Amino acid sequence: MYEIKTPDVEINKRRLIRNIEDSILEDVKYFFHQ
């Protein structure tokens, strides 16, 4: 019997992707504000 839930791996992947997007956005902002 398995619980229907998001696996940890999937959660971690989404978190990683979000972090990458955030850092890219920061880089872009920095780049354009020079």
JSON list of C-alpha atoms in Angstrom, two decimals:
[
{"chain": "A", "resi": 1, "resn": "MET", "atom": "CA", "xyz": [0.00, 0.00, 0.00]},
{"chain": "A", "resi": 2, "resn": "TYR", "atom": "CA", "xyz": [1.57, 3.20, -1.19]},
{"chain": "A", "resi": 3, "resn": "GLU", "atom": "CA", "xyz": [0.54, 6.67, -0.17]},
{"chain": "A", "resi": 4, "resn": "ILE", "atom": "CA", "xyz": [-0.20, 8.98, -3.05]},
{"chain": "A", "resi": 5, "resn": "LYS", "atom": "CA", "xyz": [2.26, 11.81, -2.54]},
{"chain": "A", "resi": 6, "resn": "THR", "atom": "CA", "xyz": [4.98, 13.68, -4.32]},
{"chain": "A", "resi": 7, "resn": "PRO", "atom": "CA", "xyz": [8.23, 11.78, -3.92]},
{"chain": "A", "resi": 8, "resn": "ASP", "atom": "CA", "xyz": [11.12, 13.55, -2.24]},
{"chain": "A", "resi": 9, "resn": "VAL", "atom": "CA", "xyz": [13.15, 13.36, -5.41]},
{"chain": "A", "resi": 10, "resn": "GLU", "atom": "CA", "xyz": [10.50, 15.26, -7.34]},
{"chain": "A", "resi": 11, "resn": "ILE", "atom": "CA", "xyz": [10.28, 17.91, -4.61]},
{"chain": "A", "resi": 12, "resn": "ASN", "atom": "CA", "xyz": [14.05, 18.29, -4.57]},
{"chain": "A", "resi": 13, "resn": "LYS", "atom": "CA", "xyz": [14.16, 18.59, -8.34]},
{"chain": "A", "resi": 14, "resn": "ARG", "atom": "CA", "xyz": [11.58, 21.37, -8.33]},
{"chain": "A", "resi": 15, "resn": "ARG", "atom": "CA", "xyz": [13.40, 23.15, -5.53]},
{"chain": "A", "resi": 16, "resn": "LEU", "atom": "CA", "xyz": [16.68, 22.91, -7.43]},
{"chain": "A", "resi": 17, "resn": "ILE", "atom": "CA", "xyz": [15.09, 24.22, -10.63]},
{"chain": "A", "resi": 18, "resn": "ARG", "atom": "CA", "xyz": [13.55, 27.13, -8.71]},
{"chain": "A", "resi": 19, "resn": "ASN", "atom": "CA", "xyz": [16.92, 27.95, -7.15]},
{"chain": "A", "resi": 20, "resn": "ILE", "atom": "CA", "xyz": [18.59, 27.92, -10.55]},
{"chain": "A", "resi": 21, "resn": "GLU", "atom": "CA", "xyz": [15.90, 30.18, -12.02]},
{"chain": "A", "resi": 22, "resn": "ASP", "atom": "CA", "xyz": [16.29, 32.57, -9.08]},
{"chain": "A", "resi": 23, "resn": "SER", "atom": "CA", "xyz": [20.04, 32.79, -9.49]},
{"chain": "A", "resi": 24, "resn": "ILE", "atom": "CA", "xyz": [19.73, 33.31, -13.24]},
{"chain": "A", "resi": 25, "resn": "LEU", "atom": "CA", "xyz": [17.26, 36.14, -12.60]},
{"chain": "A", "resi": 26, "resn": "GLU", "atom": "CA", "xyz": [19.66, 37.69, -10.11]},
{"chain": "A", "resi": 27, "resn": "ASP", "atom": "CA", "xyz": [22.50, 37.46, -12.61]},
{"chain": "A", "resi": 28, "resn": "VAL", "atom": "CA", "xyz": [20.39, 39.08, -15.31]},
{"chain": "A", "resi": 29, "resn": "LYS", "atom": "CA", "xyz": [19.34, 41.92, -13.00]},
{"chain": "A", "resi": 30, "resn": "TYR", "atom": "CA", "xyz": [22.94, 42.48, -11.98]},
{"chain": "A", "resi": 31, "resn": "PHE", "atom": "CA", "xyz": [24.09, 42.41, -15.58]},
{"chain": "A", "resi": 32, "resn": "PHE", "atom": "CA", "xyz": [21.56, 44.99, -16.71]},
{"chain": "A", "resi": 33, "resn": "HIS", "atom": "CA", "xyz": [22.18, 47.31, -13.75]},
{"chain": "A", "resi": 34, "resn": "GLN", "atom": "CA", "xyz": [25.90, 47.69, -14.36]}
]
